[in-house]
């Protein structure tokens, strides 16, 4: 895949992101890793790299086809201690297992959501976060999809009403339900504080996301997409991109469909740049939108965790179905 | 002022923005210029620089106090031809007049809004854009303010309902009013197309903004503020930051109030970084919010233009009060 990244949060934990700068050498990558465990969890990428090497996949660096170096960009979110064990973190073995599991899926396989993957220990504004995904198909036939692991200093729900920021058209929760939810959330925070003395206050966070398309993008165009996708995050989480977040978005292009349909007629070549710009603009706009929707999915599929690391109620538990 | 900039749009027109990189030489600036006229309009900054030189203000480069070079960062939005004359653009004389006018105001003087300054020719999604401003005072006493000249490929109102994105709590317009507004807007677009043959389709755009605070910020902290303020733009305009926008936000610190109140007691110095981060996080969050509100003010204060360059109805004309 063509890949790019835009790091917008103030406390990022990343690996191999400099290799994605469009000026740099490696043109394609084989995998991206989103992980928990803060900077420690970046070790998961080592396991993915090992699996890729075993399968001869990576950036070719020598005459023997086995001489590859897999460039595996990775980003970590902060969830240390949320399971009750400060030292429980994704490692290389977990990364290898994730690569094996991914390789075992076929095209179109459903993507797990909720308390899974990098979203396992995710929390946003005291409410359980998680992993969510959403996609859209443009009139041009181009597909744009997003996956997010939502873990934020801010919240995906308006603290005044309980309404999800990413669903502005939905009716807000009943005020009585919201009042009860705020009370339960405050109690859960107290429980978490009492239960796990080593929990981090104020919490550290980071939302991670991938936006992908089948349209052919240059690496620079992919980087633009990664940047504008952050707008979708800004609409779904508030506040966002703080110093205590390390919000990072990767953009991927599988490059199987022309950005501008081949049959497109450009009347005036001197003005033709705007045709390509328009096609990319459509992808940028919907890239932000699907990321907003992926955050909403994460909020709605996450499940309450009540364990040794704390009590993190889910949005659905607080506000219903 | 301490100053920084974050250019997030795909078609920027800027001057002296590289000087604001925190690694670079000049620590303070005297003025920022927001202008119309696309890249041509950047000439306005020359007039501001001339006025500053006449007053001995600028970056000192020699033993004589008159030996200054004023660094005047500037950004331009695209409004060429909207007044009906393709060659009507801000120039150095206009920039000098603006500097004189600004110097004649005192602290706390009201800031002009609507069809003024860089917002004079601004249009967003076919609706007249303009200049708007908003501010907030944090519990810490820190003030954060924003000024925006709103000119976007996207819209500040939801095309499905007519509701302003930046006012999610307000009741949406009556559906009949919205239907009529859509019809009037379509007619205005046709009128514009017919009236000014040299109008640019698809339109080019760019929203410009300044976010300022009295809190002491380093140049790097100011750059972080410029970046997160774009989140407020993303919440108020949709889509945003496209290739046909050159969206640019400057951040300024007048540096008259400590970021962390001096009486603050930090119990554990090793954890003290989070106290400063928390104080900055508060400014980042409200910086985005005041920029959202500044866009709303621009939308609500802009006035209909119906002239030789086209018909650009205002939001208030379309939706009432």
PDB file of N, CA and C in Angstrom, chain A residues 8-10 158 160 168-169 200-202 204 224 227-228 230-231 234-235 237-244 271 274 276-277 280-281 284-285 289, chain B residues 8-10 158 160 168-169 200-202 204 224 227-228 230-231 234-235 237-244 271 274 276-277 280-281 284-285 289:
ATOM      1  N   UNK A   8      -1.001  14.582  14.951  1.00  0.00           N
ATOM      2  CA  UNK A   8      -1.557  15.870  15.340  1.00  0.00           C
ATOM      3  C   UNK A   8      -1.639  16.022  16.852  1.00  0.00           C
ATOM      4  N   UNK A   9      -1.536  14.939  17.584  1.00  0.00           N
ATOM      5  CA  UNK A   9      -1.613  15.031  19.037  1.00  0.00           C
ATOM      6  C   UNK A   9      -0.285  15.429  19.645  1.00  0.00           C
ATOM      7  N   UNK A  10      -0.327  15.862  20.900  1.00  0.00           N
ATOM      8  CA  UNK A  10       0.863  16.387  21.551  1.00  0.00           C
ATOM      9  C   UNK A  10       1.706  15.354  22.269  1.00  0.00           C
ATOM     10  N   UNK A 158     -21.283  15.051  24.272  1.00  0.00           N
ATOM     11  CA  UNK A 158     -21.379  16.394  24.838  1.00  0.00           C
ATOM     12  C   UNK A 158     -21.711  16.289  26.328  1.00  0.00           C
ATOM     13  N   UNK A 160     -22.833  18.296  28.307  1.00  0.00           N
ATOM     14  CA  UNK A 160     -24.051  19.024  28.704  1.00  0.00           C
ATOM     15  C   UNK A 160     -25.317  18.220  28.425  1.00  0.00           C
ATOM     16  N   UNK A 168     -24.773  14.541  15.058  1.00  0.00           N
ATOM     17  CA  UNK A 168     -25.474  15.781  15.402  1.00  0.00           C
ATOM     18  C   UNK A 168     -26.959  15.753  15.045  1.00  0.00           C
ATOM     19  N   UNK A 169     -27.366  14.845  14.138  1.00  0.00           N
ATOM     20  CA  UNK A 169     -28.773  14.807  13.747  1.00  0.00           C
ATOM     21  C   UNK A 169     -29.623  13.970  14.693  1.00  0.00           C
ATOM     22  N   UNK A 200      -3.214   6.724  36.149  1.00  0.00           N
ATOM     23  CA  UNK A 200      -2.603   8.007  35.811  1.00  0.00           C
ATOM     24  C   UNK A 200      -3.653   9.111  35.828  1.00  0.00           C
ATOM     25  N   UNK A 201      -3.460  10.104  36.689  1.00  0.00           N
ATOM     26  CA  UNK A 201      -4.356  11.273  36.753  1.00  0.00           C
ATOM     27  C   UNK A 201      -3.517  12.529  36.594  1.00  0.00           C
ATOM     28  N   UNK A 202      -3.855  13.454  35.688  1.00  0.00           N
ATOM     29  CA  UNK A 202      -4.892  13.321  34.661  1.00  0.00           C
ATOM     30  C   UNK A 202      -4.534  12.239  33.659  1.00  0.00           C
ATOM     31  N   UNK A 204      -3.590  10.067  30.457  1.00  0.00           N
ATOM     32  CA  UNK A 204      -2.993  10.241  29.137  1.00  0.00           C
ATOM     33  C   UNK A 204      -3.829   9.411  28.166  1.00  0.00           C
ATOM     34  N   UNK A 224      -1.983  14.290   2.568  1.00  0.00           N
ATOM     35  CA  UNK A 224      -3.062  15.287   2.656  1.00  0.00           C
ATOM     36  C   UNK A 224      -4.323  14.634   3.236  1.00  0.00           C
ATOM     37  N   UNK A 227      -4.134  14.179   6.907  1.00  0.00           N
ATOM     38  CA  UNK A 227      -4.329  15.452   7.609  1.00  0.00           C
ATOM     39  C   UNK A 227      -5.785  15.855   7.706  1.00  0.00           C
ATOM     40  N   UNK A 228      -6.502  15.789   6.584  1.00  0.00           N
ATOM     41  CA  UNK A 228      -7.900  16.226   6.615  1.00  0.00           C
ATOM     42  C   UNK A 228      -8.773  15.227   7.370  1.00  0.00           C
ATOM     43  N   UNK A 230      -8.155  14.133  10.151  1.00  0.00           N
ATOM     44  CA  UNK A 230      -8.180  14.644  11.532  1.00  0.00           C
ATOM     45  C   UNK A 230      -9.374  15.576  11.757  1.00  0.00           C
ATOM     46  N   UNK A 231      -9.878  16.200  10.688  1.00  0.00           N
ATOM     47  CA  UNK A 231     -11.071  17.041  10.848  1.00  0.00           C
ATOM     48  C   UNK A 231     -12.265  16.205  11.300  1.00  0.00           C
ATOM     49  N   UNK A 234     -11.892  15.734  14.867  1.00  0.00           N
ATOM     50  CA  UNK A 234     -12.224  16.964  15.598  1.00  0.00           C
ATOM     51  C   UNK A 234     -13.737  17.127  15.755  1.00  0.00           C
ATOM     52  N   UNK A 235     -14.490  16.629  14.769  1.00  0.00           N
ATOM     53  CA  UNK A 235     -15.950  16.754  14.851  1.00  0.00           C
ATOM     54  C   UNK A 235     -16.556  15.722  15.791  1.00  0.00           C
ATOM     55  N   UNK A 237     -14.794  14.207  18.549  1.00  0.00           N
ATOM     56  CA  UNK A 237     -14.181  14.202  19.881  1.00  0.00           C
ATOM     57  C   UNK A 237     -13.845  15.642  20.244  1.00  0.00           C
ATOM     58  N   UNK A 238     -14.165  16.029  21.474  1.00  0.00           N
ATOM     59  CA  UNK A 238     -13.941  17.422  21.877  1.00  0.00           C
ATOM     60  C   UNK A 238     -13.615  17.513  23.342  1.00  0.00           C
ATOM     61  N   UNK A 239     -12.526  18.205  23.722  1.00  0.00           N
ATOM     62  CA  UNK A 239     -11.463  18.706  22.841  1.00  0.00           C
ATOM     63  C   UNK A 239     -10.618  17.549  22.327  1.00  0.00           C
ATOM     64  N   UNK A 240      -9.753  17.855  21.385  1.00  0.00           N
ATOM     65  CA  UNK A 240      -8.975  16.807  20.734  1.00  0.00           C
ATOM     66  C   UNK A 240      -7.590  17.359  20.419  1.00  0.00           C
ATOM     67  N   UNK A 241      -6.656  16.461  20.130  1.00  0.00           N
ATOM     68  CA  UNK A 241      -5.298  16.865  19.727  1.00  0.00           C
ATOM     69  C   UNK A 241      -4.555  17.619  20.832  1.00  0.00           C
ATOM     70  N   UNK A 242      -4.908  17.357  22.083  1.00  0.00           N
ATOM     71  CA  UNK A 242      -4.253  18.053  23.191  1.00  0.00           C
ATOM     72  C   UNK A 242      -2.853  17.503  23.423  1.00  0.00           C
ATOM     73  N   UNK A 243      -2.127  18.161  24.342  1.00  0.00           N
ATOM     74  CA  UNK A 243      -0.787  17.660  24.675  1.00  0.00           C
ATOM     75  C   UNK A 243      -0.855  16.260  25.269  1.00  0.00           C
ATOM     76  N   UNK A 244      -1.953  15.935  25.940  1.00  0.00           N
ATOM     77  CA  UNK A 244      -2.097  14.623  26.571  1.00  0.00           C
ATOM     78  C   UNK A 244      -2.694  13.590  25.620  1.00  0.00           C
ATOM     79  N   UNK A 271      -6.510  23.935 -17.298  1.00  0.00           N
ATOM     80  CA  UNK A 271      -7.392  23.996 -16.145  1.00  0.00           C
ATOM     81  C   UNK A 271      -7.610  22.590 -15.567  1.00  0.00           C
ATOM     82  N   UNK A 274      -7.598  21.111 -11.878  1.00  0.00           N
ATOM     83  CA  UNK A 274      -8.742  21.205 -10.979  1.00  0.00           C
ATOM     84  C   UNK A 274      -9.625  19.961 -11.032  1.00  0.00           C
ATOM     85  N   UNK A 276      -8.394  16.827 -11.196  1.00  0.00           N
ATOM     86  CA  UNK A 276      -7.753  15.922 -10.241  1.00  0.00           C
ATOM     87  C   UNK A 276      -7.958  16.433  -8.815  1.00  0.00           C
ATOM     88  N   UNK A 277      -7.839  17.751  -8.636  1.00  0.00           N
ATOM     89  CA  UNK A 277      -8.049  18.316  -7.303  1.00  0.00           C
ATOM     90  C   UNK A 277      -9.472  18.040  -6.821  1.00  0.00           C
ATOM     91  N   UNK A 280      -9.766  14.474  -5.686  1.00  0.00           N
ATOM     92  CA  UNK A 280      -9.140  14.293  -4.374  1.00  0.00           C
ATOM     93  C   UNK A 280      -9.961  14.982  -3.290  1.00  0.00           C
ATOM     94  N   UNK A 281     -10.489  16.171  -3.581  1.00  0.00           N
ATOM     95  CA  UNK A 281     -11.330  16.866  -2.597  1.00  0.00           C
ATOM     96  C   UNK A 281     -12.484  15.970  -2.125  1.00  0.00           C
ATOM     97  N   UNK A 284     -11.101  13.585   0.307  1.00  0.00           N
ATOM     98  CA  UNK A 284     -10.752  14.261   1.556  1.00  0.00           C
ATOM     99  C   UNK A 284     -12.010  14.502   2.397  1.00  0.00           C
ATOM    100  N   UNK A 285     -13.070  14.979   1.742  1.00  0.00           N
ATOM    101  CA  UNK A 285     -14.296  15.299   2.482  1.00  0.00           C
ATOM    102  C   UNK A 285     -14.882  14.041   3.112  1.00  0.00           C
ATOM    103  N   UNK A 289     -15.465  12.394   7.035  1.00  0.00           N
ATOM    104  CA  UNK A 289     -16.787  11.916   7.462  1.00  0.00           C
ATOM    105  C   UNK A 289     -16.748  10.464   7.954  1.00  0.00           C
TER     106      UNK A 289
ATOM    107  N   UNK B   8      -3.019  24.629   6.792  1.00  0.00           N
ATOM    108  CA  UNK B   8      -3.644  23.310   6.672  1.00  0.00           C
ATOM    109  C   UNK B   8      -4.381  23.139   5.340  1.00  0.00           C
ATOM    110  N   UNK B   9      -4.640  24.221   4.649  1.00  0.00           N
ATOM    111  CA  UNK B   9      -5.346  24.120   3.373  1.00  0.00           C
ATOM    112  C   UNK B   9      -4.390  23.751   2.250  1.00  0.00           C
ATOM    113  N   UNK B  10      -4.969  23.316   1.124  1.00  0.00           N
ATOM    114  CA  UNK B  10      -4.171  22.807   0.021  1.00  0.00           C
ATOM    115  C   UNK B  10      -3.750  23.858  -0.994  1.00  0.00           C
ATOM    116  N   UNK B 158     -25.312  23.473   7.235  1.00  0.00           N
ATOM    117  CA  UNK B 158     -25.598  22.122   6.770  1.00  0.00           C
ATOM    118  C   UNK B 158     -26.544  22.205   5.568  1.00  0.00           C
ATOM    119  N   UNK B 160     -28.382  20.151   4.280  1.00  0.00           N
ATOM    120  CA  UNK B 160     -29.626  19.383   4.447  1.00  0.00           C
ATOM    121  C   UNK B 160     -30.659  20.154   5.254  1.00  0.00           C
ATOM    122  N   UNK B 168     -24.433  23.957  17.065  1.00  0.00           N
ATOM    123  CA  UNK B 168     -25.190  22.698  17.057  1.00  0.00           C
ATOM    124  C   UNK B 168     -26.369  22.689  18.030  1.00  0.00           C
ATOM    125  N   UNK B 169     -26.359  23.577  19.010  1.00  0.00           N
ATOM    126  CA  UNK B 169     -27.448  23.578  19.982  1.00  0.00           C
ATOM    127  C   UNK B 169     -28.659  24.385  19.512  1.00  0.00           C
ATOM    128  N   UNK B 200     -14.478  32.213 -11.295  1.00  0.00           N
ATOM    129  CA  UNK B 200     -13.732  30.964 -11.254  1.00  0.00           C
ATOM    130  C   UNK B 200     -14.644  29.825 -10.799  1.00  0.00           C
ATOM    131  N   UNK B 201     -14.827  28.823 -11.682  1.00  0.00           N
ATOM    132  CA  UNK B 201     -15.609  27.620 -11.354  1.00  0.00           C
ATOM    133  C   UNK B 201     -14.745  26.403 -11.594  1.00  0.00           C
ATOM    134  N   UNK B 202     -14.621  25.466 -10.630  1.00  0.00           N
ATOM    135  CA  UNK B 202     -15.103  25.563  -9.254  1.00  0.00           C
ATOM    136  C   UNK B 202     -14.383  26.678  -8.509  1.00  0.00           C
ATOM    137  N   UNK B 204     -12.233  28.919  -6.016  1.00  0.00           N
ATOM    138  CA  UNK B 204     -11.121  28.774  -5.084  1.00  0.00           C
ATOM    139  C   UNK B 204     -11.482  29.582  -3.841  1.00  0.00           C
ATOM    140  N   UNK B 224       1.503  24.961  18.370  1.00  0.00           N
ATOM    141  CA  UNK B 224       0.519  23.939  18.756  1.00  0.00           C
ATOM    142  C   UNK B 224      -0.883  24.553  18.787  1.00  0.00           C
ATOM    143  N   UNK B 227      -2.331  24.987  15.404  1.00  0.00           N
ATOM    144  CA  UNK B 227      -2.773  23.701  14.847  1.00  0.00           C
ATOM    145  C   UNK B 227      -4.112  23.263  15.392  1.00  0.00           C
ATOM    146  N   UNK B 228      -4.283  23.313  16.716  1.00  0.00           N
ATOM    147  CA  UNK B 228      -5.538  22.826  17.296  1.00  0.00           C
ATOM    148  C   UNK B 228      -6.687  23.798  17.014  1.00  0.00           C
ATOM    149  N   UNK B 230      -7.369  24.883  14.231  1.00  0.00           N
ATOM    150  CA  UNK B 230      -7.976  24.359  13.001  1.00  0.00           C
ATOM    151  C   UNK B 230      -9.127  23.398  13.311  1.00  0.00           C
ATOM    152  N   UNK B 231      -9.091  22.762  14.485  1.00  0.00           N
ATOM    153  CA  UNK B 231     -10.208  21.882  14.858  1.00  0.00           C
ATOM    154  C   UNK B 231     -11.503  22.678  14.979  1.00  0.00           C
ATOM    155  N   UNK B 234     -12.739  23.137  11.595  1.00  0.00           N
ATOM    156  CA  UNK B 234     -13.328  21.892  11.076  1.00  0.00           C
ATOM    157  C   UNK B 234     -14.746  21.693  11.604  1.00  0.00           C
ATOM    158  N   UNK B 235     -15.007  22.171  12.810  1.00  0.00           N
ATOM    159  CA  UNK B 235     -16.352  22.000  13.376  1.00  0.00           C
ATOM    160  C   UNK B 235     -17.341  23.011  12.803  1.00  0.00           C
ATOM    161  N   UNK B 237     -17.004  24.566   9.563  1.00  0.00           N
ATOM    162  CA  UNK B 237     -17.038  24.573   8.100  1.00  0.00           C
ATOM    163  C   UNK B 237     -16.850  23.136   7.621  1.00  0.00           C
ATOM    164  N   UNK B 238     -17.663  22.734   6.642  1.00  0.00           N
ATOM    165  CA  UNK B 238     -17.589  21.345   6.189  1.00  0.00           C
ATOM    166  C   UNK B 238     -17.928  21.235   4.725  1.00  0.00           C
ATOM    167  N   UNK B 239     -17.107  20.579   3.888  1.00  0.00           N
ATOM    168  CA  UNK B 239     -15.758  20.123   4.214  1.00  0.00           C
ATOM    169  C   UNK B 239     -14.806  21.307   4.315  1.00  0.00           C
ATOM    170  N   UNK B 240     -13.594  21.048   4.786  1.00  0.00           N
ATOM    171  CA  UNK B 240     -12.640  22.117   5.045  1.00  0.00           C
ATOM    172  C   UNK B 240     -11.237  21.607   4.723  1.00  0.00           C
ATOM    173  N   UNK B 241     -10.307  22.529   4.578  1.00  0.00           N
ATOM    174  CA  UNK B 241      -8.896  22.167   4.347  1.00  0.00           C
ATOM    175  C   UNK B 241      -8.681  21.436   3.025  1.00  0.00           C
ATOM    176  N   UNK B 242      -9.574  21.658   2.055  1.00  0.00           N
ATOM    177  CA  UNK B 242      -9.444  20.977   0.768  1.00  0.00           C
ATOM    178  C   UNK B 242      -8.296  21.582  -0.041  1.00  0.00           C
ATOM    179  N   UNK B 243      -8.023  20.935  -1.193  1.00  0.00           N
ATOM    180  CA  UNK B 243      -6.980  21.472  -2.073  1.00  0.00           C
ATOM    181  C   UNK B 243      -7.341  22.866  -2.558  1.00  0.00           C
ATOM    182  N   UNK B 244      -8.631  23.147  -2.691  1.00  0.00           N
ATOM    183  CA  UNK B 244      -9.074  24.451  -3.186  1.00  0.00           C
ATOM    184  C   UNK B 244      -9.231  25.468  -2.062  1.00  0.00           C
ATOM    185  N   UNK B 271       6.340  15.280  38.130  1.00  0.00           N
ATOM    186  CA  UNK B 271       5.034  15.197  37.477  1.00  0.00           C
ATOM    187  C   UNK B 271       4.556  16.594  37.051  1.00  0.00           C
ATOM    188  N   UNK B 274       2.922  18.068  33.741  1.00  0.00           N
ATOM    189  CA  UNK B 274       1.496  17.931  33.431  1.00  0.00           C
ATOM    190  C   UNK B 274       0.696  19.155  33.878  1.00  0.00           C
ATOM    191  N   UNK B 276       1.809  22.327  33.527  1.00  0.00           N
ATOM    192  CA  UNK B 276       1.924  23.242  32.386  1.00  0.00           C
ATOM    193  C   UNK B 276       1.133  22.715  31.192  1.00  0.00           C
ATOM    194  N   UNK B 277       1.203  21.400  30.966  1.00  0.00           N
ATOM    195  CA  UNK B 277       0.446  20.820  29.849  1.00  0.00           C
ATOM    196  C   UNK B 277      -1.044  21.052  30.040  1.00  0.00           C
ATOM    197  N   UNK B 280      -1.906  24.611  29.165  1.00  0.00           N
ATOM    198  CA  UNK B 280      -1.921  24.798  27.717  1.00  0.00           C
ATOM    199  C   UNK B 280      -3.113  24.080  27.092  1.00  0.00           C
ATOM    200  N   UNK B 281      -3.424  22.875  27.585  1.00  0.00           N
ATOM    201  CA  UNK B 281      -4.595  22.150  27.065  1.00  0.00           C
ATOM    202  C   UNK B 281      -5.860  23.003  27.151  1.00  0.00           C
ATOM    203  N   UNK B 284      -5.739  25.423  24.381  1.00  0.00           N
ATOM    204  CA  UNK B 284      -5.956  24.746  23.096  1.00  0.00           C
ATOM    205  C   UNK B 284      -7.442  24.467  22.886  1.00  0.00           C
ATOM    206  N   UNK B 285      -8.091  23.958  23.935  1.00  0.00           N
ATOM    207  CA  UNK B 285      -9.511  23.599  23.802  1.00  0.00           C
ATOM    208  C   UNK B 285     -10.347  24.832  23.500  1.00  0.00           C
ATOM    209  N   UNK B 289     -12.644  26.423  20.234  1.00  0.00           N
ATOM    210  CA  UNK B 289     -14.038  26.861  20.428  1.00  0.00           C
ATOM    211  C   UNK B 289     -14.259  28.310  19.976  1.00  0.00           C
TER     212      UNK B 289
END
